[in-house]
Every structure is written in C-alpha cells, then in structure tokens.
Amino acid sequence: MFTRREMLVRTANGFGAVALASMLAEEGRAADGKPVNHHPARAKAIIFLYMDGGVSQVDSFDYKPLLEKHHGEDPRKAIGKLEPTQFANVGKVLKSPWKFQKRGDSGMWVSDLFPHIAERADDLAVIRSMTSKFPEHTSANYFLHTGSGIQGRPSWGAWCGYGLGSGNKDLPGFIVINGGLIPPGGLDNFNSGFLPAAYQGSVFKPGNPPVANIARLEPTDAKQKAKLDLIRKLDGLNPARGEDEVESAIANYETAYRMQTAVPELMDVSKETKETKALYGLDSRYPHTVTFGTQCLVARRLVERGARFIELTCPHVGTDRWDQHSDLKNGHEKNARAVDQPIAALLEDLKRTGLLDSTLVVFAGEFGRTPFAQGGDGRDHNQFGYTIWLAGGGVKPGTVYGATDEWGYKAVQDKVEMHDLHATMLHLLGVDHTKLTFRFGGRDMRLTDVHGEVVKGVLA
C-alpha cells in the first residue's frame, strides 16, 4: 500500500496524470497547470440557446420602421448598393409581418414574434451589431462554435471544460441537449479538436435513453465493476499510457460509468412541480414546445448540479429550422412557438432560484437575415449585422448595445465580431481569453486566435 502522493509519483505518466489533471481543473487550473481564474468570475456556467438557421433580426429585436415605409420597393433604389447574397435572389423591400412594441421598464423594442421573451426584456442585454464572416451555414456554424470557419477546431464548450473543468465529477463539462436538429457541419460543432478528447461535447436528448449506450451491457453492477477493474489493470500494462488519446479514452470510460446513475435521474423531470412543468410549456398541445421546454428545464437542472457549458439545439418543427428563404411568417412562427415560452420560463426560473446571477444565457444563431425579400416572402442570409442577446451571469440587464443602419442591414455602431463574443463569454467566466491556450502545431492556440475584445458595454 502507498499514499496517493506516492501513487502519483510512481505513475506520473499514467493514471496519475489523469488524476492530476482532474484535481487541477477542480482547483481552477487548466489541464496543463496554467491558472485560468485570471479575475473574479461573474458566471459559473453558460447555457447557449442555439437558434439554428438564423433568426431574422428585423422581425424580432431590431425594429426598423423604414421597412414599412418602403415596403415593396426595389432595394437597390431604396437601400443602395447590395452585397452578394447566398442565393442571389433579391426581391423587394420586405416589412416585418409582426408588430413591434416597447417592452418593460427599459423600453426595449421586441416584436410579437416572441411574446413571452418580450416579458423578460428587462433581463436581456441585446447586441444589435453582431457580425459574422461567413454567409453559408456550415462555415458560419463552425465560426460561431469554434472561432474558425474551417472544420476541426475545438468548440467553445470544449475550451470551457479544458480551462475550468466540470463542477460535477459525475457529468461532462460540455453537454449538448439535442432537440432534434444537429446543425450543418454536424457533430464537429461540438468537437474537442486538438484538445484532449475528454473535452468534446456529450450529446443528451429528452427521452429514454437520454444518452446513447448509457445502459450497461452487464447483468449486474458488480460484474460491470469487475470488468472496469480488469480494464484498469490492463491499461496499467499498456506502454502507450500517458499519451493523450489513451488517457482521454480512460477518462471517458470512467465518466460514462458515473453517468449511468447521474444522467437518468437528471433527465427525469417527472418529480418537478405541476406549476414548474406548466411554466416551461410541458403541458402544451404543441409537441415542439414540450420538447424545447424539457430541454430548458433539464438545462436548469444541469446548472444546479454544476455543469459548465450546456448547449440546446432546436426541435424540428417541419420547416427548415430558422432558415426561411420562403414562407417567412409561417416558418418563423412555428420555430418561435417552440422556443419562446420555454426560454422565458428558463430566465424566470433561474432568476427565482437565484441562479441567473451566476449563469450566463446566450441566445444566438450563426447569422441574421436580409431586410429585403428573397423571392416574394422569404429572407436570405445576412452576416453583416444581426441581433443576439445575453442574460444573467454579469451582463447589464435591460440594455441595448450597438446598432445596424436604418434598414437593419449592416452594423454601423459598436460592431461586434465573433471573437469579441467569445472573449466576453470567457471574461464572465473569470478567464482572460488571451491566456487560455493550448500548444498545437508549433504555437499556442486559443479560442479567439489573435483577435477578440471584451464587449464592456454589456457588462454590469
């Protein structure tokens, strides 16, 4: 027999390295030992509400009366020079089908597309000057998730796990709750890239089983433990011990074993009160509200249990996500009906339980949409200026930051780039984005590459 310290010394290149990495993460240090608590954290966790396909900013949070005045006109005459669009099918100037109203004490403009979120306007920090570099879904999704428009880079959830670890040993640090739609670009949006594989996103889904292959194959718990003990002994004889791939595989096995008990209980919302279920829309006649409501409720339960980064994908409502190149009114209304009540409920519930102060909620898609029609009744992709919002976790509630031009077409004031969003999210977690690095390919890599400025205008 020997002490834990002696074990770590004797197995410095094997299991001890995994244990050391775990302990360092729990102490607020990255797996390579670099400190990541560079300043006091305002948020302990992030919930990312991913609006796959691109919500139209001029139909939701960016009111532009000029579209009503010039509705039906040639945008080349009304707006002037137009940038190339994804499908080069430019119709007339298109006013919003929804009415806008000033909401809450802040007087924030929000349309009737989101009636429930509108009631939470005073909790939001709306950024109306968000931009992207890519006009098509796959590259734009990679850019949103990884800070790069190409495949293979670590997702932002993986970076958070690498820097901060998970607050619960029984759960992964990066969890994706899949409502039914995996975004263009696939699972690489949730990948660990060149970071150790233990930091990649674990995909959960409402239903039974909540995670693929979560149920053990062995007939009893004792037999499963015996098998795991044998695997550990065999791993100890493996000359490849100490290599990242092997250690990550071992860590994943052990996390998966602990998840077999933790995850089914986590995903079972049956014991929540009737009032809570109704708040999230779990009694809705619209099945997609039930799906997304369950995701939001599980996200709150994850935050309670110490999960670090939780991403929610949208349910499949029968249209092409938020990507309405035609039939804008019908498609956006179906998507909004699915997510509006659950998101408002999540904000209310987090605030009621005191968790909103330490949880950063992010609502964003990969880009926005044009202020003119594609064909007759849709909108094409627009990366030049669109809207996202943040809530909780150290942001200034009831505030609007930045602006697009009078058409809602291009960001013209306090332009925010994707790296700025990533820098701001890390900042609220207590991390300096320039110091969270991983050595790969001969240089120190980071989520924000060589870019990024914290958007101080949205900080409380």
Coordinates of C-alpha atoms in Angstrom, one line a residue:
M1 CA 0.0 0.0 0.0
F2 CA 1.1 3.5 -0.7
T3 CA -0.3 7.0 -0.3
R4 CA -2.0 9.0 -3.1
R5 CA 1.1 11.2 -3.3
E6 CA 3.3 8.1 -3.8
M7 CA 0.9 6.7 -6.4
L8 CA 1.1 10.0 -8.4
V9 CA 4.9 9.9 -8.3
R10 CA 5.1 6.2 -9.3
T11 CA 2.5 6.6 -12.1
A12 CA 3.4 10.1 -13.3
N13 CA 2.9 9.2 -16.9
G14 CA -0.2 7.1 -16.4
F15 CA -3.3 7.2 -14.3
G16 CA -1.7 9.8 -12.0
A17 CA -1.7 12.3 -14.9
V18 CA -5.4 11.9 -15.3
A19 CA -6.0 12.4 -11.6
L20 CA -3.7 15.4 -11.5
A21 CA -5.5 17.0 -14.5
S22 CA -8.8 16.4 -12.7
M23 CA -7.6 18.0 -9.4
L24 CA -6.0 20.9 -11.2
A25 CA -9.3 21.6 -13.1
E26 CA -11.2 21.5 -9.8
E27 CA -8.8 24.0 -8.3
G28 CA -9.5 26.4 -11.2
R29 CA -6.5 25.4 -13.3
A30 CA -6.3 24.1 -16.9
A31 CA -5.1 20.6 -17.6
D32 CA -1.6 21.9 -18.4
G33 CA -1.4 23.5 -15.0
K34 CA -1.9 27.1 -16.2
P35 CA -4.2 29.2 -13.9
V36 CA -7.4 30.2 -15.5
N37 CA -9.0 32.3 -12.7
H38 CA -7.4 35.4 -14.1
H39 CA -10.0 37.7 -12.4
P40 CA -13.2 37.1 -10.3
A41 CA -15.8 35.2 -12.3
R42 CA -19.3 36.6 -12.7
A43 CA -20.7 33.4 -14.2
K44 CA -20.1 29.7 -13.2
A45 CA -22.0 28.2 -16.2
I46 CA -23.2 29.0 -19.7
I47 CA -26.4 28.0 -21.3
F48 CA -26.3 28.5 -25.1
L49 CA -29.6 28.6 -26.8
Y50 CA -28.6 27.9 -30.4
M51 CA -31.1 29.3 -32.9
D52 CA -30.1 27.1 -35.8
G53 CA -30.5 28.7 -39.3
G54 CA -30.6 32.4 -38.4
V55 CA -33.4 34.4 -36.7
S56 CA -34.4 37.5 -38.6
Q57 CA -33.2 40.5 -36.6
V58 CA -35.7 42.9 -38.3
D59 CA -38.6 40.6 -37.3
S60 CA -37.6 40.1 -33.7
F61 CA -35.3 42.5 -31.7
D62 CA -34.3 45.3 -34.2
Y63 CA -37.2 47.5 -35.2
K64 CA -36.8 49.3 -38.5
P65 CA -39.9 51.5 -39.4
L66 CA -38.2 52.4 -42.7
L67 CA -39.1 48.9 -44.0
E68 CA -42.8 49.7 -43.6
K69 CA -42.4 53.0 -45.5
H70 CA -40.5 51.4 -48.4
H71 CA -42.2 48.0 -48.4
G72 CA -42.5 46.6 -51.9
E73 CA -39.8 48.9 -53.4
D74 CA -36.7 47.9 -55.3
P75 CA -34.0 47.7 -52.5
R76 CA -31.3 48.8 -54.9
K77 CA -33.1 52.1 -55.2
A78 CA -34.2 52.4 -51.6
I79 CA -31.1 50.9 -49.8
G80 CA -28.4 51.4 -52.4
K81 CA -25.5 49.0 -53.1
L82 CA -26.3 45.5 -52.1
E83 CA -23.8 42.8 -51.1
P84 CA -24.0 39.4 -52.8
T85 CA -26.4 37.1 -51.1
Q86 CA -26.2 33.3 -50.7
F87 CA -28.7 32.7 -53.5
A88 CA -28.6 36.0 -55.4
N89 CA -32.4 36.1 -55.5
V90 CA -33.2 39.6 -54.3
G91 CA -36.8 40.7 -54.2
K92 CA -38.4 43.8 -52.9
V93 CA -38.0 45.6 -49.5
L94 CA -40.0 43.5 -47.0
K95 CA -41.6 44.9 -43.9
S96 CA -42.0 42.7 -40.9
P97 CA -45.2 40.7 -40.6
W98 CA -45.1 41.2 -36.8
K99 CA -45.8 44.3 -34.8
F100 CA -43.1 45.8 -32.5
Q101 CA -43.7 47.2 -29.1
K102 CA -41.6 48.8 -26.4
R103 CA -41.3 46.3 -23.6
G104 CA -40.6 46.6 -19.9
D105 CA -39.1 49.5 -17.9
S106 CA -36.2 49.5 -20.4
G107 CA -38.5 50.3 -23.3
M108 CA -36.7 47.7 -25.4
W109 CA -38.3 47.1 -28.9
V110 CA -39.3 43.4 -29.2
S111 CA -41.8 42.1 -31.8
D112 CA -44.9 40.0 -31.2
L113 CA -42.9 37.0 -32.7
F114 CA -41.6 36.5 -29.1
P115 CA -44.4 37.5 -26.7
H116 CA -43.1 35.5 -23.7
I117 CA -39.4 36.6 -24.1
A118 CA -40.7 40.2 -24.6
E119 CA -42.0 40.0 -21.0
R120 CA -38.4 39.3 -19.9
A121 CA -37.0 42.3 -21.8
D122 CA -35.6 43.9 -18.6
D123 CA -33.4 40.8 -18.1
L124 CA -31.8 41.0 -21.5
A125 CA -28.6 42.6 -22.8
V126 CA -29.3 42.8 -26.6
I127 CA -26.5 43.2 -29.0
R128 CA -27.8 44.6 -32.3
S129 CA -24.5 44.9 -34.1
M130 CA -23.3 41.2 -34.2
T131 CA -21.5 40.2 -37.4
S132 CA -20.0 37.1 -39.0
K133 CA -17.5 36.4 -41.7
F134 CA -19.4 33.6 -43.5
P135 CA -22.7 33.7 -45.4
E136 CA -23.3 29.9 -45.6
H137 CA -24.4 27.7 -42.7
T138 CA -21.6 25.2 -42.3
S139 CA -18.7 27.7 -42.2
A140 CA -20.8 30.1 -40.2
N141 CA -21.6 27.4 -37.6
Y142 CA -18.0 26.4 -37.2
F143 CA -17.2 30.1 -36.8
L144 CA -19.9 30.6 -34.1
H145 CA -18.9 27.4 -32.2
T146 CA -15.1 27.3 -32.6
G147 CA -13.9 30.8 -33.7
S148 CA -12.8 29.4 -37.1
G149 CA -14.7 28.8 -40.3
I150 CA -13.0 25.5 -41.0
Q151 CA -13.6 22.1 -39.6
G152 CA -11.6 20.6 -36.8
R153 CA -11.1 23.3 -34.2
P154 CA -12.3 22.9 -30.6
S155 CA -15.8 24.1 -29.8
W156 CA -16.2 26.8 -27.2
G157 CA -17.7 24.3 -24.8
A158 CA -14.6 22.2 -25.1
W159 CA -12.4 25.3 -24.3
C160 CA -14.5 26.0 -21.2
G161 CA -14.1 22.4 -20.0
Y162 CA -10.4 22.5 -20.7
G163 CA -9.9 25.7 -18.8
L164 CA -12.4 25.2 -15.9
G165 CA -13.3 21.6 -15.7
S166 CA -16.8 20.4 -14.7
G167 CA -18.3 21.3 -11.4
N168 CA -19.7 17.8 -11.1
K169 CA -17.5 14.7 -11.3
D170 CA -20.5 12.6 -12.5
L171 CA -21.1 14.8 -15.5
P172 CA -19.1 16.0 -18.6
G173 CA -18.1 19.7 -18.6
F174 CA -19.7 20.2 -22.1
I175 CA -23.2 18.9 -22.7
V176 CA -25.4 19.3 -25.8
I177 CA -29.1 18.7 -25.3
N178 CA -30.3 17.7 -28.8
G179 CA -33.9 18.8 -29.6
G180 CA -33.8 17.0 -32.9
L181 CA -31.6 19.2 -35.2
I182 CA -27.9 18.8 -35.5
P183 CA -26.6 21.9 -37.2
P184 CA -25.0 22.0 -40.7
G185 CA -21.4 21.0 -40.1
G186 CA -22.5 18.1 -37.9
L187 CA -21.0 17.0 -34.6
D188 CA -17.8 18.8 -35.4
N189 CA -19.6 21.9 -34.0
F190 CA -19.2 20.2 -30.6
N191 CA -15.8 18.6 -31.1
S192 CA -12.7 18.9 -28.9
G193 CA -10.5 19.4 -32.0
F194 CA -6.8 19.4 -30.9
L195 CA -7.8 19.4 -27.2
P196 CA -7.9 16.1 -25.4
A197 CA -11.0 14.1 -26.4
A198 CA -12.4 14.2 -22.9
Y199 CA -13.5 17.8 -23.5
Q200 CA -15.7 17.1 -26.5
G201 CA -19.5 17.7 -26.2
S202 CA -21.6 14.8 -24.8
V203 CA -25.0 14.7 -26.7
F204 CA -28.0 14.2 -24.5
K205 CA -31.6 14.1 -25.7
P206 CA -35.0 14.2 -24.0
G207 CA -36.4 10.7 -23.8
N208 CA -35.3 7.2 -22.9
P209 CA -32.4 6.5 -23.1
P210 CA -31.1 10.1 -22.7
V211 CA -27.6 9.2 -23.9
A212 CA -26.7 6.5 -26.5
N213 CA -25.3 3.3 -25.0
I214 CA -25.8 4.7 -21.4
A215 CA -27.3 1.4 -20.1
R216 CA -24.7 -1.2 -19.1
L217 CA -24.5 -4.5 -21.0
E218 CA -23.6 -6.5 -17.9
P219 CA -26.4 -8.1 -15.9
T220 CA -25.3 -6.7 -12.6
D221 CA -23.4 -3.7 -11.3
A222 CA -20.9 -6.0 -9.6
K223 CA -20.0 -7.6 -12.9
Q224 CA -19.6 -4.2 -14.6
K225 CA -17.3 -3.0 -11.8
A226 CA -15.2 -6.2 -12.1
K227 CA -14.8 -5.6 -15.9
L228 CA -13.8 -2.0 -15.3
D229 CA -11.2 -3.1 -12.7
L230 CA -9.8 -5.5 -15.3
I231 CA -9.6 -2.8 -17.9
R232 CA -7.7 -0.6 -15.4
K233 CA -5.2 -3.3 -14.7
L234 CA -4.7 -4.0 -18.4
D235 CA -4.3 -0.2 -19.1
G236 CA -1.6 -0.2 -16.5
L237 CA 0.4 -2.7 -18.7
N238 CA -0.1 -0.6 -21.8
P239 CA 3.2 1.1 -23.0
A240 CA 1.1 3.9 -24.5
R241 CA -0.1 5.1 -21.1
G242 CA 0.5 8.8 -20.8
E243 CA -0.5 9.6 -24.4
D244 CA -3.4 12.0 -24.7
E245 CA -5.6 9.7 -26.7
V246 CA -5.3 6.8 -24.3
E247 CA -5.7 8.9 -21.2
S248 CA -8.8 10.6 -22.7
A249 CA -10.3 7.2 -23.5
I250 CA -9.8 6.1 -19.9
A251 CA -11.3 9.3 -18.5
N252 CA -14.3 8.9 -20.8
Y253 CA -14.8 5.3 -19.7
E254 CA -14.8 6.4 -16.1
T255 CA -17.1 9.4 -16.7
A256 CA -19.5 7.2 -18.6
Y257 CA -19.7 4.8 -15.7
R258 CA -20.6 7.5 -13.3
M259 CA -23.1 9.0 -15.7
Q260 CA -25.1 5.7 -15.7
T261 CA -26.5 6.7 -12.3
A262 CA -26.4 10.5 -12.6
V263 CA -27.9 11.1 -16.1
P264 CA -31.2 9.1 -15.8
E265 CA -32.1 11.0 -12.6
L266 CA -31.0 14.3 -14.2
M267 CA -33.2 13.8 -17.2
D268 CA -36.3 12.6 -15.3
V269 CA -38.4 15.8 -14.8
S270 CA -41.4 13.9 -13.6
K271 CA -40.8 15.0 -10.0
E272 CA -40.8 18.7 -10.9
T273 CA -43.9 20.5 -9.6
K274 CA -47.0 20.9 -11.8
E275 CA -46.5 24.6 -11.8
T276 CA -42.9 24.3 -13.0
K277 CA -43.9 22.0 -15.8
A278 CA -46.7 24.4 -16.9
L279 CA -44.2 27.3 -16.7
Y280 CA -41.9 25.6 -19.3
G281 CA -44.8 24.6 -21.5
L282 CA -44.7 20.8 -20.8
D283 CA -48.5 20.8 -20.9
S284 CA -48.6 22.5 -24.3
R285 CA -50.6 21.0 -27.2
Y286 CA -47.7 21.9 -29.5
P287 CA -45.3 19.0 -29.2
H288 CA -42.2 21.1 -30.1
T289 CA -42.9 23.4 -27.2
V290 CA -42.9 20.3 -25.0
T291 CA -39.6 19.2 -26.5
F292 CA -37.8 22.5 -26.1
G293 CA -39.4 23.1 -22.7
T294 CA -38.0 19.8 -21.5
Q295 CA -34.6 20.8 -22.8
C296 CA -34.7 24.2 -20.9
L297 CA -35.9 22.5 -17.7
V298 CA -33.0 20.0 -17.9
A299 CA -30.6 22.8 -18.6
R300 CA -31.7 24.4 -15.3
R301 CA -31.2 21.1 -13.5
L302 CA -27.8 20.7 -15.1
V303 CA -26.8 24.2 -13.8
E304 CA -28.0 23.2 -10.3
R305 CA -25.7 20.2 -10.5
G306 CA -22.6 22.0 -11.6
A307 CA -22.5 21.5 -15.3
R308 CA -20.2 24.1 -17.0
F309 CA -21.4 24.6 -20.6
I310 CA -24.8 23.5 -21.9
E311 CA -25.9 23.9 -25.5
L312 CA -29.5 23.4 -26.6
T313 CA -30.4 22.7 -30.3
C314 CA -33.8 23.4 -31.8
P315 CA -36.6 20.9 -32.4
H316 CA -37.6 20.0 -35.9
V317 CA -40.9 21.9 -36.4
G318 CA -41.5 20.8 -40.0
T319 CA -39.8 23.8 -41.7
D320 CA -36.1 24.4 -42.4
R321 CA -35.0 25.5 -39.0
W322 CA -35.0 29.3 -38.7
D323 CA -33.7 29.3 -42.3
Q324 CA -36.8 30.8 -44.1
H325 CA -35.8 31.6 -47.6
S326 CA -39.5 31.5 -48.4
D327 CA -42.7 31.4 -46.3
L328 CA -41.0 33.6 -43.6
K329 CA -44.2 34.2 -41.5
N330 CA -45.2 30.5 -41.2
G331 CA -41.7 29.2 -40.6
H332 CA -40.6 31.8 -38.0
E333 CA -43.9 31.5 -36.2
K334 CA -43.5 27.7 -35.9
N335 CA -40.0 28.0 -34.6
A336 CA -40.9 30.8 -32.2
R337 CA -43.8 28.9 -30.8
A338 CA -41.5 26.0 -29.9
V339 CA -38.8 28.1 -28.1
D340 CA -40.5 31.3 -26.9
Q341 CA -42.3 30.1 -23.8
P342 CA -39.5 27.7 -22.6
I343 CA -36.8 30.4 -22.9
A344 CA -38.9 32.9 -21.0
A345 CA -39.5 30.2 -18.4
L346 CA -35.8 29.4 -18.1
L347 CA -35.0 33.0 -17.4
E348 CA -37.8 33.3 -14.9
D349 CA -36.9 30.1 -13.1
L350 CA -33.2 30.9 -13.0
K351 CA -34.0 34.3 -11.5
R352 CA -36.5 32.8 -9.0
T353 CA -33.9 30.3 -7.7
G354 CA -31.1 32.8 -7.7
L355 CA -29.1 31.0 -10.4
L356 CA -29.4 33.7 -13.1
D357 CA -26.7 35.8 -11.3
S358 CA -24.2 33.0 -11.9
T359 CA -25.5 31.6 -15.2
L360 CA -24.8 33.3 -18.5
V361 CA -27.6 32.6 -21.0
V362 CA -26.7 33.3 -24.7
F363 CA -29.3 33.4 -27.5
A364 CA -27.7 33.4 -30.9
G365 CA -27.7 32.0 -34.4
E366 CA -24.9 31.8 -36.9
F367 CA -26.1 35.0 -38.8
G368 CA -29.2 37.0 -39.4
R369 CA -31.4 37.8 -42.4
T370 CA -31.7 40.5 -45.1
P371 CA -34.2 43.4 -44.8
F372 CA -35.4 42.6 -48.3
A373 CA -37.2 39.6 -49.7
Q374 CA -35.7 36.5 -51.2
G375 CA -38.3 35.9 -53.9
G376 CA -41.5 37.2 -52.5
D377 CA -41.9 36.1 -48.9
G378 CA -38.6 34.9 -47.5
R379 CA -35.3 36.4 -46.4
D380 CA -31.7 35.4 -47.4
H381 CA -28.7 35.1 -45.1
N382 CA -27.2 38.3 -43.7
Q383 CA -23.8 38.2 -41.9
F384 CA -23.3 42.0 -42.0
G385 CA -25.4 42.9 -39.0
Y386 CA -27.8 40.9 -36.8
T387 CA -29.0 40.5 -33.2
I388 CA -28.1 38.2 -30.4
W389 CA -28.8 38.6 -26.7
L390 CA -27.3 37.7 -23.3
A391 CA -28.8 37.4 -19.9
G392 CA -27.6 36.9 -16.3
G393 CA -24.0 36.0 -15.4
G394 CA -22.7 39.5 -15.0
V395 CA -24.3 41.3 -18.0
K396 CA -26.2 44.6 -17.7
P397 CA -29.9 43.8 -17.8
G398 CA -32.4 45.9 -19.9
T399 CA -29.7 47.3 -22.2
V400 CA -29.2 47.6 -25.9
Y401 CA -25.7 47.6 -27.4
G402 CA -24.7 48.6 -30.9
A403 CA -26.9 49.3 -33.9
T404 CA -27.4 48.5 -37.5
D405 CA -28.2 51.0 -40.2
E406 CA -31.7 52.4 -40.7
W407 CA -32.6 49.3 -42.7
G408 CA -31.3 46.7 -40.3
Y409 CA -28.8 45.6 -42.9
K410 CA -25.3 46.3 -41.7
A411 CA -23.8 47.0 -38.3
V412 CA -22.8 50.7 -38.1
Q413 CA -22.3 51.3 -34.4
D414 CA -20.2 49.4 -31.9
K415 CA -19.7 46.5 -34.3
V416 CA -19.2 43.1 -32.5
E417 CA -17.3 40.3 -34.1
M418 CA -17.5 36.6 -33.2
H419 CA -14.1 36.7 -31.4
D420 CA -15.5 39.5 -29.3
L421 CA -18.5 37.4 -28.2
H422 CA -16.1 34.5 -27.3
A423 CA -13.8 36.9 -25.4
T424 CA -16.8 38.3 -23.5
M425 CA -18.1 34.9 -22.5
L426 CA -14.7 33.7 -21.2
H427 CA -14.3 37.0 -19.4
L428 CA -17.5 36.5 -17.5
L429 CA -16.3 33.0 -16.5
G430 CA -13.2 34.6 -15.0
V431 CA -10.9 33.8 -17.9
D432 CA -8.7 36.1 -19.9
H433 CA -9.2 34.8 -23.5
T434 CA -5.6 35.7 -24.4
K435 CA -4.2 33.4 -21.7
L436 CA -6.3 30.3 -22.2
T437 CA -4.0 28.5 -24.7
F438 CA -3.1 25.0 -25.9
R439 CA 0.1 24.2 -27.6
F440 CA -0.6 22.7 -31.0
G441 CA 1.2 22.8 -34.4
G442 CA 4.1 24.7 -33.0
R443 CA 2.2 27.6 -31.5
D444 CA -0.1 28.5 -28.6
M445 CA -3.7 28.2 -29.9
R446 CA -6.7 29.8 -28.3
L447 CA -10.4 30.1 -29.0
T448 CA -10.1 33.7 -30.1
D449 CA -7.0 33.1 -32.2
V450 CA -5.2 36.5 -32.3
H451 CA -8.4 38.5 -32.2
G452 CA -11.1 39.5 -29.7
E453 CA -12.0 42.3 -27.4
V454 CA -14.4 42.1 -24.4
V455 CA -17.6 43.9 -25.1
K456 CA -17.6 46.1 -22.0
G457 CA -20.8 47.8 -22.9
V458 CA -22.9 44.8 -21.9
L459 CA -21.1 44.2 -18.6
A460 CA -22.9 45.1 -15.3

